[in-house]
Coordinates of C-alpha atoms in Angstrom, one line a residue:
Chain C
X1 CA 152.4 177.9 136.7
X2 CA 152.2 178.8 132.8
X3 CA 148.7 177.6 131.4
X4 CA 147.5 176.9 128.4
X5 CA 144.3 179.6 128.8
X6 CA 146.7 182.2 129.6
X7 CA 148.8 181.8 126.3
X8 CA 149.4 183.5 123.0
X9 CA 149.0 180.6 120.7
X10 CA 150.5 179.9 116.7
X11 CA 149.6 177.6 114.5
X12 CA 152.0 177.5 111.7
X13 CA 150.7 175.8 108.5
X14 CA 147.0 175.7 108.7
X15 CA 145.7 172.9 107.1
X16 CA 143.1 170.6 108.6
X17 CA 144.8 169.7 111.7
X18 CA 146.2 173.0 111.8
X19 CA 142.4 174.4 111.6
X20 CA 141.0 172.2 113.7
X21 CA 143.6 172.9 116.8
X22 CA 142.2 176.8 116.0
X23 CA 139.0 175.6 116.5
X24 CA 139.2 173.8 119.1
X25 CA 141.5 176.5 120.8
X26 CA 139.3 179.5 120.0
X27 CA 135.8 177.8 121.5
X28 CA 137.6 178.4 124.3
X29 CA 138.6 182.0 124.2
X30 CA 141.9 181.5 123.5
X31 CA 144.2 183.5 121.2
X32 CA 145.2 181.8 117.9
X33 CA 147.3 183.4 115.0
X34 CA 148.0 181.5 112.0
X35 CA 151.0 181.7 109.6
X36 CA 150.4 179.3 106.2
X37 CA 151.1 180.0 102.4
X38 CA 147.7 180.3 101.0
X39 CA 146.0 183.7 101.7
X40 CA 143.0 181.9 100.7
X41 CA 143.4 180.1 103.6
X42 CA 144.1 182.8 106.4
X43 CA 140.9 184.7 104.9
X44 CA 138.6 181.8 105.3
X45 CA 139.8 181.3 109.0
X46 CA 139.1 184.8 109.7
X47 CA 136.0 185.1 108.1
X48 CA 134.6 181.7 110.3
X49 CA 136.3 183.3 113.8
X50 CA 138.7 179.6 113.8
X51 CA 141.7 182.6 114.1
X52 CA 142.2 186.0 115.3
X53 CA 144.9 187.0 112.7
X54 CA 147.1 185.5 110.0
X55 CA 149.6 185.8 107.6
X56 CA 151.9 184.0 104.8
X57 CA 154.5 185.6 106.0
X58 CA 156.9 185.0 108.0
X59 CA 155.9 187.7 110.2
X60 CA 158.7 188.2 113.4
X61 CA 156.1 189.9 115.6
X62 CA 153.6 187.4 115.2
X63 CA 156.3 184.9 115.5
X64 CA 157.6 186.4 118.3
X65 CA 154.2 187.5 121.1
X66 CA 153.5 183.8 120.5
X67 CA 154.0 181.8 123.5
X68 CA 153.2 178.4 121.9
X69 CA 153.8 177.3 118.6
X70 CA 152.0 174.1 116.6
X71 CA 153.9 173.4 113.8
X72 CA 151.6 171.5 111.5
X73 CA 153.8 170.8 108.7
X74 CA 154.8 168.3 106.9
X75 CA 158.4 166.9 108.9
X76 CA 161.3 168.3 106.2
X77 CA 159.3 171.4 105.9
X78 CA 159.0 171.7 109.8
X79 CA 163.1 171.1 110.1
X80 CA 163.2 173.6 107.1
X81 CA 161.4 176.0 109.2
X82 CA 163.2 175.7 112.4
X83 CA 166.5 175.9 110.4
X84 CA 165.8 179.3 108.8
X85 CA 163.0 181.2 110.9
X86 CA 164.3 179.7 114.9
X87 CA 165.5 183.1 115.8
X88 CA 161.9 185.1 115.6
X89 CA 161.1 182.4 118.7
X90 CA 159.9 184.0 121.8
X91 CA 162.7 183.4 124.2
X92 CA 161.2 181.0 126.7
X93 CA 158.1 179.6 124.4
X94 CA 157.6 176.5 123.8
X95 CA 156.8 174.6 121.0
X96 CA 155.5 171.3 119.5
X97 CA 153.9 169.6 116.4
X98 CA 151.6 166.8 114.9
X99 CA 153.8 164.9 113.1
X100 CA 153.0 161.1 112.9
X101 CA 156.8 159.7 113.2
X102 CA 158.9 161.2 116.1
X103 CA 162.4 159.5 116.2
X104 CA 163.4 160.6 112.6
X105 CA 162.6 164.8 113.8
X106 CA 162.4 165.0 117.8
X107 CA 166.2 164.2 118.1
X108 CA 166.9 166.8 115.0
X109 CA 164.7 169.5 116.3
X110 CA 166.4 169.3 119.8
X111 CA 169.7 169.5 118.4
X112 CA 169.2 172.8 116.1
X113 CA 166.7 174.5 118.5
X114 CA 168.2 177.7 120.5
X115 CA 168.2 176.5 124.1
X116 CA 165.9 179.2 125.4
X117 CA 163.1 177.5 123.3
X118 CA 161.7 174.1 124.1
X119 CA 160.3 171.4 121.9
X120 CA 158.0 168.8 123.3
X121 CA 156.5 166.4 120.5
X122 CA 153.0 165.3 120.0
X123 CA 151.3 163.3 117.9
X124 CA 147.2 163.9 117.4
X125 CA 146.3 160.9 116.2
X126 CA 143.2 161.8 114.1
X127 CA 142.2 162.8 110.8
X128 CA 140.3 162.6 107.8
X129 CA 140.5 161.7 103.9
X130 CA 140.0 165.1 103.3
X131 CA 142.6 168.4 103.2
X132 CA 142.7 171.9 104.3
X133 CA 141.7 174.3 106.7
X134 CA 137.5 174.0 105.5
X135 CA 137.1 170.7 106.3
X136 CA 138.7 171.1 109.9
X137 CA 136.6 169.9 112.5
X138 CA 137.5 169.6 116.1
X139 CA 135.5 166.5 116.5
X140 CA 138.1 164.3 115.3
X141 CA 139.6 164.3 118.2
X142 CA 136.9 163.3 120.7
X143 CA 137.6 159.7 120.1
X144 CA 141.3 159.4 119.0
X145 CA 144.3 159.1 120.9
X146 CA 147.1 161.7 121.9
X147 CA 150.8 160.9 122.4
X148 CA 153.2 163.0 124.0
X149 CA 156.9 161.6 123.2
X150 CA 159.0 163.3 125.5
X151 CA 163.1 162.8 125.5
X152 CA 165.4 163.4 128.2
X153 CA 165.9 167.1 126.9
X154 CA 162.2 168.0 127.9
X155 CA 161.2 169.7 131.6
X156 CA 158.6 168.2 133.4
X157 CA 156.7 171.6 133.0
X158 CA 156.8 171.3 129.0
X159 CA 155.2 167.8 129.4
X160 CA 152.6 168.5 131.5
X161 CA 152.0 171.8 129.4
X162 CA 151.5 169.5 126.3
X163 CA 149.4 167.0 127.5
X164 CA 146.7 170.3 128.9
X165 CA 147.4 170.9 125.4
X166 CA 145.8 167.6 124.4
X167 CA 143.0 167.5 127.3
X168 CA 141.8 171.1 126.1
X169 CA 142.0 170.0 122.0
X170 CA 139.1 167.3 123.7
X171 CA 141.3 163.9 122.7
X172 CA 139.9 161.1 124.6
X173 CA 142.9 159.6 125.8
X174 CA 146.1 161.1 126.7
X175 CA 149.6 159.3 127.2
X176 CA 153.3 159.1 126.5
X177 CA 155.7 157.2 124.9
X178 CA 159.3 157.5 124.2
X179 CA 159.8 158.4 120.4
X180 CA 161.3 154.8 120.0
X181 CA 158.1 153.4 121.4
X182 CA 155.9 155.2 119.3
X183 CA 157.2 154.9 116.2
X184 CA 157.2 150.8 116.9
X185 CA 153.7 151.3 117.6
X186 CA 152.7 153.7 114.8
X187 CA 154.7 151.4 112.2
X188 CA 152.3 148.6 113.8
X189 CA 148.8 150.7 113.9
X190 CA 148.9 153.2 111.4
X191 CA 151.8 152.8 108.7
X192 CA 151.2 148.9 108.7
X193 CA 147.5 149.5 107.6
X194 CA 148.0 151.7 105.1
X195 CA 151.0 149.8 103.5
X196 CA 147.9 146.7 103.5
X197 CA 145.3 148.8 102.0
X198 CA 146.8 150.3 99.4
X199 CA 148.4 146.9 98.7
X200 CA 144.8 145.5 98.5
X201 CA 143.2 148.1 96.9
X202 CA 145.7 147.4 93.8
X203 CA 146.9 143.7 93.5
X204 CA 143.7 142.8 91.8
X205 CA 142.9 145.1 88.6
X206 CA 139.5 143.4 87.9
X207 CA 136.4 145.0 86.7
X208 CA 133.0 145.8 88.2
X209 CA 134.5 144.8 91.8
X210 CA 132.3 147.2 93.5
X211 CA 129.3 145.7 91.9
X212 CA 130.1 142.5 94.4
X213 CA 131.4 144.3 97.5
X214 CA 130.6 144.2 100.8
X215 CA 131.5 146.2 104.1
X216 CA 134.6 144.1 104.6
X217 CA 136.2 144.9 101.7
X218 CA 135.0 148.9 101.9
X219 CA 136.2 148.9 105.7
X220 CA 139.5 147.8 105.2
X221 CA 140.5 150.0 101.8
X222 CA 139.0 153.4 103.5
X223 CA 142.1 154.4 104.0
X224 CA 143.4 153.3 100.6
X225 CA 142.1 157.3 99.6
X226 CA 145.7 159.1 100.7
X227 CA 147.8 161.2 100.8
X228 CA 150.7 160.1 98.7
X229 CA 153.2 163.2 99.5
X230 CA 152.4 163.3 103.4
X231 CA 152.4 159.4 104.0
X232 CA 155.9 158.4 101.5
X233 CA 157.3 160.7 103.4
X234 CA 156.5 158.7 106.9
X235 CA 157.0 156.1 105.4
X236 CA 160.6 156.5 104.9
X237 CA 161.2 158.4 108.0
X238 CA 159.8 155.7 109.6
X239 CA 161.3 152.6 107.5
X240 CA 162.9 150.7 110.0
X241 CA 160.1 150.1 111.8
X242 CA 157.9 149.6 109.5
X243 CA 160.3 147.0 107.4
X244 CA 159.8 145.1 110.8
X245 CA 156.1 145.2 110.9
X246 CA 155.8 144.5 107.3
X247 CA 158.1 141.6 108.0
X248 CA 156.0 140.2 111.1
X249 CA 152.5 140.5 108.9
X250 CA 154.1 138.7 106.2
X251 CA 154.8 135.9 108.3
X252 CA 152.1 135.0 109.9
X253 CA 150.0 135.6 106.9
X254 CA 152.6 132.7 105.2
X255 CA 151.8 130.7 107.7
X256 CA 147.8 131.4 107.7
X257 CA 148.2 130.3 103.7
X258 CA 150.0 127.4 104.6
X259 CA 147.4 126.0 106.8
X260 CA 144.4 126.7 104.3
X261 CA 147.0 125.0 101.8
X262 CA 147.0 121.9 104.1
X263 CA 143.9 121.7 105.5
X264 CA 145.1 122.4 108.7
X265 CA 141.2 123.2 109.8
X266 CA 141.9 123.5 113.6
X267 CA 145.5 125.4 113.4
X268 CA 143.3 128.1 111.2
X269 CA 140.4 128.0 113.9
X270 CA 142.6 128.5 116.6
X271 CA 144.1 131.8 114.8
X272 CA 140.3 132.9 114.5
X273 CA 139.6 132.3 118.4
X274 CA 142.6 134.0 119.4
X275 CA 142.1 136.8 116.4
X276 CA 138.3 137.3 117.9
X277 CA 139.4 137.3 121.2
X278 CA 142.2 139.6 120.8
X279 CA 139.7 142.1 119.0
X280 CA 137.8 142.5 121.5
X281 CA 140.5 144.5 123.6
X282 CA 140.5 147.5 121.0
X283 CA 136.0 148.1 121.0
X284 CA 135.6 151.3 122.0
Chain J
X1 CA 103.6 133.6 86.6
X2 CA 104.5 132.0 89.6
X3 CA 105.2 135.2 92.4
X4 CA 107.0 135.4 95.7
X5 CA 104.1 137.4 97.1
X6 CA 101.8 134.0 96.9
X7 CA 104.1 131.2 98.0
X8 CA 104.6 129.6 101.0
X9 CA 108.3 129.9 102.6
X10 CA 109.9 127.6 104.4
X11 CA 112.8 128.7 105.9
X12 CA 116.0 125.9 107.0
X13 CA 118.5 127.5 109.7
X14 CA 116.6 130.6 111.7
X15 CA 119.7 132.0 112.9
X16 CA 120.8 135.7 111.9
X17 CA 120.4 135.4 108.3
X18 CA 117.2 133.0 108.3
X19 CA 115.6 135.3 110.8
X20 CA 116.5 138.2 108.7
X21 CA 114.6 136.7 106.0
X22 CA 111.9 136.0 107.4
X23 CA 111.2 139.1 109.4
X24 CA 111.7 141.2 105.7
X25 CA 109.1 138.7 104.2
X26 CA 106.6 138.6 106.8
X27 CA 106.9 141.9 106.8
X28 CA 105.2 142.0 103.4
X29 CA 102.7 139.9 104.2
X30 CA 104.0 136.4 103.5
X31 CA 103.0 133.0 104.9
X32 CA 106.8 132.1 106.5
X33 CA 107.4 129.0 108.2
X34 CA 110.8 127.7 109.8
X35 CA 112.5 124.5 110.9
X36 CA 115.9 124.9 113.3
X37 CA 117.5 122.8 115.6
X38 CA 116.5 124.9 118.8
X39 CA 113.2 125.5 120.6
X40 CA 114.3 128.8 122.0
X41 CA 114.8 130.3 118.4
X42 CA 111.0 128.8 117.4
X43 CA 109.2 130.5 120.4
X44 CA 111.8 133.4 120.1
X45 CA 110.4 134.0 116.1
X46 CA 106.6 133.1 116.6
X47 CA 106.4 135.5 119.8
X48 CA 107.9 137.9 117.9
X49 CA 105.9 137.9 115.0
X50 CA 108.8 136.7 112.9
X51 CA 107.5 133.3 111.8
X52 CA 103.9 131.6 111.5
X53 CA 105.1 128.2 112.7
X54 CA 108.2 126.6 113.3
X55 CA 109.4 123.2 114.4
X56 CA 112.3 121.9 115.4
X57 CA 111.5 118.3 113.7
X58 CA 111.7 117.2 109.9
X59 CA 108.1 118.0 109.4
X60 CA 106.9 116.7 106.9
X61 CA 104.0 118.6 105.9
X62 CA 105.5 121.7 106.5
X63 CA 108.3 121.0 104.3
X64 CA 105.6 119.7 102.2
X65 CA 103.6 123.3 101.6
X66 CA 106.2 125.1 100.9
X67 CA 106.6 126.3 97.5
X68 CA 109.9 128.1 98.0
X69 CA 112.7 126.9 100.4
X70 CA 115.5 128.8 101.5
X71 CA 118.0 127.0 103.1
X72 CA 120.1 129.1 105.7
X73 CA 122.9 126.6 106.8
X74 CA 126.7 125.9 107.0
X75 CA 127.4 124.3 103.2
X76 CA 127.9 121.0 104.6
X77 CA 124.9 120.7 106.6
X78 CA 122.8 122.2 104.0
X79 CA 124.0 119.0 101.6
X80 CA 123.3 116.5 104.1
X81 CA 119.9 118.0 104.7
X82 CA 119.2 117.5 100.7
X83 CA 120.8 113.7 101.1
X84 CA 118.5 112.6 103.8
X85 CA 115.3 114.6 103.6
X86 CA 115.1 115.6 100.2
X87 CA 111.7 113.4 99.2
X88 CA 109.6 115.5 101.5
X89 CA 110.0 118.8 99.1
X90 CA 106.8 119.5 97.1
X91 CA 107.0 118.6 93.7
X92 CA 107.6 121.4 92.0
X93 CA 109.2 123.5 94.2
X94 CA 111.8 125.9 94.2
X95 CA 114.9 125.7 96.6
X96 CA 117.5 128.4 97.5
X97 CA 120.3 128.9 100.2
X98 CA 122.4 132.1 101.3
X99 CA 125.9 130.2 101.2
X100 CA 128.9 132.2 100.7
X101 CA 130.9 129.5 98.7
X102 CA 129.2 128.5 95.2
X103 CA 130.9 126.3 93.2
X104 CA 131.6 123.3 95.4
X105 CA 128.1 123.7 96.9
X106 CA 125.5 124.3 94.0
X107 CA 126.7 121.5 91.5
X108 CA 126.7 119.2 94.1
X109 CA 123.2 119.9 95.3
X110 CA 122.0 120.1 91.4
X111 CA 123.3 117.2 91.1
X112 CA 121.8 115.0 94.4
X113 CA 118.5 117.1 94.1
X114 CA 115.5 115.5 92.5
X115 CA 114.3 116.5 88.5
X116 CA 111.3 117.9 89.8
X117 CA 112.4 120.1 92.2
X118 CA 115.0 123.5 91.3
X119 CA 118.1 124.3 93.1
X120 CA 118.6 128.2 92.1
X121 CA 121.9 129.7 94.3
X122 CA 121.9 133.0 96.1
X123 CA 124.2 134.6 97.9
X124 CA 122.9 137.7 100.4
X125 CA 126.3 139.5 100.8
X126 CA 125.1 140.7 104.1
X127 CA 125.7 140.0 108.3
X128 CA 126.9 141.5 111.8
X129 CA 129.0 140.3 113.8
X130 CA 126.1 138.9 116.1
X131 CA 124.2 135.2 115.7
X132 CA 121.5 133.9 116.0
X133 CA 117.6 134.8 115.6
X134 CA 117.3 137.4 118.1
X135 CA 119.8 139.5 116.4
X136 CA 118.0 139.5 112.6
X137 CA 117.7 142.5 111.2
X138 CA 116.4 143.0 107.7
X139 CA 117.8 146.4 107.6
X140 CA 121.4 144.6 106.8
X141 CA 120.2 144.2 103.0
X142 CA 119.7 147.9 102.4
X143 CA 122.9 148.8 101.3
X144 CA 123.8 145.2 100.7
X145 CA 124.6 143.1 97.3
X146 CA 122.6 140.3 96.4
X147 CA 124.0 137.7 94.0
X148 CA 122.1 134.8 92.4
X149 CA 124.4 132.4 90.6
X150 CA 122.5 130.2 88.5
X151 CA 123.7 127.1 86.3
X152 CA 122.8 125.7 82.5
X153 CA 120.7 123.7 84.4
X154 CA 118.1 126.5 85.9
X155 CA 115.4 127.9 84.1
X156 CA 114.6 131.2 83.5
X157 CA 111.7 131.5 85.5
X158 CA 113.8 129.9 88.9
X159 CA 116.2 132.8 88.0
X160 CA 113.8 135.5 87.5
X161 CA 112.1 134.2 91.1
X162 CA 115.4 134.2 92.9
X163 CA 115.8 137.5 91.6
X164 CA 112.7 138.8 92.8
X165 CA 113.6 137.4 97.1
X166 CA 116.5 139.3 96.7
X167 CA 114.5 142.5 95.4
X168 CA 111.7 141.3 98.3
X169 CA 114.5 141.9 100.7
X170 CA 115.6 144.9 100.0
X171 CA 118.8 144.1 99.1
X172 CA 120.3 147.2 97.0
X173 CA 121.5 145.6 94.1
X174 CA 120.6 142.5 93.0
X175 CA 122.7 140.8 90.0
X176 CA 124.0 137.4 88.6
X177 CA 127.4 135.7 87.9
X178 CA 128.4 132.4 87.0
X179 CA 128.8 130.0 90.6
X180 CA 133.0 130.4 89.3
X181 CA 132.8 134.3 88.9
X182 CA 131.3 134.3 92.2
X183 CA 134.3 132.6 94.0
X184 CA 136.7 134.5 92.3
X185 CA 135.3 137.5 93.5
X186 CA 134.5 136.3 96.5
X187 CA 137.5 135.0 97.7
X188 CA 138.8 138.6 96.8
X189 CA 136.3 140.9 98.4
X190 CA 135.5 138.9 101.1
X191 CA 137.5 136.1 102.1
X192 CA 141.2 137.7 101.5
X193 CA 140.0 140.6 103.2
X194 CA 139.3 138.4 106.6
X195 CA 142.6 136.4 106.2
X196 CA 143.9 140.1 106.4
X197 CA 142.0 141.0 109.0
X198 CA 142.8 138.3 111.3
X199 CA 146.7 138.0 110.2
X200 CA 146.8 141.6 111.5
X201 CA 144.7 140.8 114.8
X202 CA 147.2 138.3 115.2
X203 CA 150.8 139.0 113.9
X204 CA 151.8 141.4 116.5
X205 CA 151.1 140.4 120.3
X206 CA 152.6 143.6 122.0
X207 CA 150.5 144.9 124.9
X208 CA 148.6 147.6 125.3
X209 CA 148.5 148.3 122.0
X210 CA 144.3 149.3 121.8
X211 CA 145.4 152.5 124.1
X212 CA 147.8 154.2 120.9
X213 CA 145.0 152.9 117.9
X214 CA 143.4 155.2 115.7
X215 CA 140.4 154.1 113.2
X216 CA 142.8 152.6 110.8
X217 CA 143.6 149.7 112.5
X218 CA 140.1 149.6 114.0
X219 CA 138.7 149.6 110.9
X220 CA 140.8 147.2 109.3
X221 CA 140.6 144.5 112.2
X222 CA 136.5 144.7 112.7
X223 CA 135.7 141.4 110.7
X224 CA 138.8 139.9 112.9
X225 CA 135.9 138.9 115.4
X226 CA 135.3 136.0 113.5
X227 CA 133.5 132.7 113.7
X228 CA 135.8 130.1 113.4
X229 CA 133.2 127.1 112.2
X230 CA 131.6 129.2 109.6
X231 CA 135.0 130.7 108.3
X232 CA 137.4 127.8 108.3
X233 CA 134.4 125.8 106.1
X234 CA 134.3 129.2 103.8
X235 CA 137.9 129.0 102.9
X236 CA 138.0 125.2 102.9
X237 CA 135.6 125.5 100.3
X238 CA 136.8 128.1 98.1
X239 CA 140.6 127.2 98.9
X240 CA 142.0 126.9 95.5
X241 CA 140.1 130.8 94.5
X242 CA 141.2 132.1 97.7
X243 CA 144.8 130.7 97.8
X244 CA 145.5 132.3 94.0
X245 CA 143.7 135.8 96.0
X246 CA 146.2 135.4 98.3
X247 CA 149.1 135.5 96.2
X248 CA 148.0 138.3 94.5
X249 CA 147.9 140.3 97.5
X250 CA 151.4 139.0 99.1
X251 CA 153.0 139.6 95.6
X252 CA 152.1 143.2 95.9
X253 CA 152.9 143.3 99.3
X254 CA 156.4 142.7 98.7
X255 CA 156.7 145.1 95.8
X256 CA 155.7 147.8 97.9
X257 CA 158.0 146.6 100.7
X258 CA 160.8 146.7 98.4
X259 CA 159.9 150.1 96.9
X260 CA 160.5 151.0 101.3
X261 CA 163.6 149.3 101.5
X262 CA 165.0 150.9 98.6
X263 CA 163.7 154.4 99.0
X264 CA 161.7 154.4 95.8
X265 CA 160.1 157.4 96.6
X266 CA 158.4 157.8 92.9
X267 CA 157.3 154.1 93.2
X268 CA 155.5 154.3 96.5
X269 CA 153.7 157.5 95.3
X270 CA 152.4 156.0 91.8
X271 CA 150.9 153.2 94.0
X272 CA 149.6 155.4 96.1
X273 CA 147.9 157.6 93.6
X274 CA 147.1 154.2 91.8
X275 CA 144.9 153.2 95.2
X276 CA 143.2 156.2 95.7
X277 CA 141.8 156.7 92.3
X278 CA 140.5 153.2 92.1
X279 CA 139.4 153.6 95.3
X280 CA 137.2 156.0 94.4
X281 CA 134.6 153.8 92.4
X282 CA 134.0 152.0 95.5
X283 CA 132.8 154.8 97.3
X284 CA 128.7 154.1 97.7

């Protein structure tokens, strides 16, 4: 049984995440080439051991000895990739990614892939306001979440293979979901809380604001700092979903302004009782 | 010149924030005496070192000493405190409180309160999400704002004390706005930001979700452990400020939902851009 000690590994585009698989990958003896467009970047990774070789090439042999490939791209550069580069692809290798919306590029992938190469999807869910292959740092992942979406194209062997892949990155949980189910979930978790953020962070244009704030207000616009190319993007490959989360937060926040409107004093305590109590499920 | 460093405190309310006090002036040396409703918190705080005395009875000379009050109770209990035991305050003393809400609170006191006695309004934009005595911590004020909201009717030298507690504290900045400046900005920074917080909590009641959450949502939903008394009476309090807050926010909201529906790509980025730039000058 393949394993993923035993493998030739590729990160393609080597960016944080990208850097930070390396790292994690290489503590562990393991073999890790890197293809990404900045030389910049490939020298700095070789110069701190996070790979063993690199280029911004397109480089078939590299391509090719690699057993697994982690395509941490952005999704239309990832289908972009696939499209024009598929056939330097070991035959036999498998590969995946770190994209944060699945249904909008497993399905795709699947299709154009050659059939002697598998795709199993992941999504790392970790991160950090910051960019690029210096600030990786494997300790992301110690207490985030990692979701395999398989579909009914994967083998049993490629899931199993991907989810070592997330047990030896160090990710404190590992799981799968269907790429329907994730992206519901992801709309919920992830897109839905930056859509808020960012809306917070700019409905209110007033002066000297940080002069008066507190941790609340901090805590819930840290994630205002982003990335506007990377997250427009999932947003729209993700809109449907999202739309429908927007559209349930909406609500209930009408009806939360409704009952401060009227007074309703016990309707708005009961939302805080079931709010505290429903918090208390996601403490670490 | 009258200094905090020689008065006698009397503390009303040793919960989290009374205790908190008290421990941080103590600390320094200062006579601090407390009146609460239990016995537990009394022995709790004189065993501790956190108080001198403490009762849980209108004391009359203990009110009586003290040349600085600080009253650390829900609004509405704070104003019936004033209504029925306001003729055992020492003539010439100063009081102040640590409620969230200003401007339906400190007129109304100025306005009850006796001529010889000073009403100057604090707000210590600190807490947890713990109660009670046995969880103060004066170590909440170190990166905390403190803002004193005084009236035409206070005198400089009430101001310039109130100033000083919050400096005593430890609090890290320590400035002044009007009791109507406050609530603006209050109901913005704090009390929109935990209608958000619990709206999200509470909008979506899918299962399992904890086991797929990364920090965003953990972040944005920590104040959604909430108490419901204390909250509710916030709001009530502040509801015309924190209603217009609201519809800020939900009018953005939609913008941004529309700029997803129709695939305003260039729209979504600007805001985005937009957020993380002012984002930045909240960084500490």
């Amino acid at each position: 049984m393949k394993t993923i000690k035993d493998m030739n590994i590729l990160i393609v585009g080597l960016g944080l995440m990208g850097g930070s698989y390396a790292m994690a990958l290489k503590k562990q003896g393991i073999k890790v080439n890197a293809i990404t467009k900045e030389q910049d970047s490939i020298d700095y990774a070789i110069e701190n051991g996070i790979i063993d070789k690199g280029s911004t090439e397109i480089d078939a042999d590299m391509i090719g000895e690699a057993d697994l490939v982690v395509f941490a791209l952005y999704p239309n550069v990832f289908k972009k990739w696939i499209e024009e580069n598929q056939n330097y692809l070991k035959s036999g290798s498998i590969i995946t990614d770190v994209t944060g919306v699945k249904t909008s590029v497993v399905y795709d992938i699947q299709k154009i892939l050659r059939d002697d190469v598998e795709f199993i999807a992941a999504h790392p869910m970790a991160g950090r306001e910051v960019y690029g292959v210096r600030n990786s740092d494997p300790s992301i992942f110690e207490k985030a979440n990692y979701i395999v979406t398989p579909t009914e194209k994967n083998t049993s062997e490629a899931i199993r293979l991907c989810k070592e892949l997330g047990e030896m990155l160090g990710f404190l949980r590992v799981s799968a979901l269907s790429p329907e189910e994730h992206d519901e979930v992801i709309g919920f978790v992830s897109q839905l809380t930056h859509c808020i953020a960012i809306t917070l962070m700019t409905c209110n244009e007033k002066e000297n604001l940080e002069k008066y704030t507190g941790d609340s207000f901090r805590d819930l616009t840290r994630i205002a700092r982003i990335n506007e190319d990377m997250w427009s993007e999932l947003f729209m490959m993700n809109k449907a979903a999202l739309l429908t989360q927007m559209d349930m937060f909406e609500e209930r926040f009408i009806d939360l302004r409704k009952m401060i409107r009227t007074d309703n004093v016990e309707g708005i305590k009961e939302m805080m009782r079931h709010s505290t109590k429903r918090r208390a499920l996601f403490d670490k």
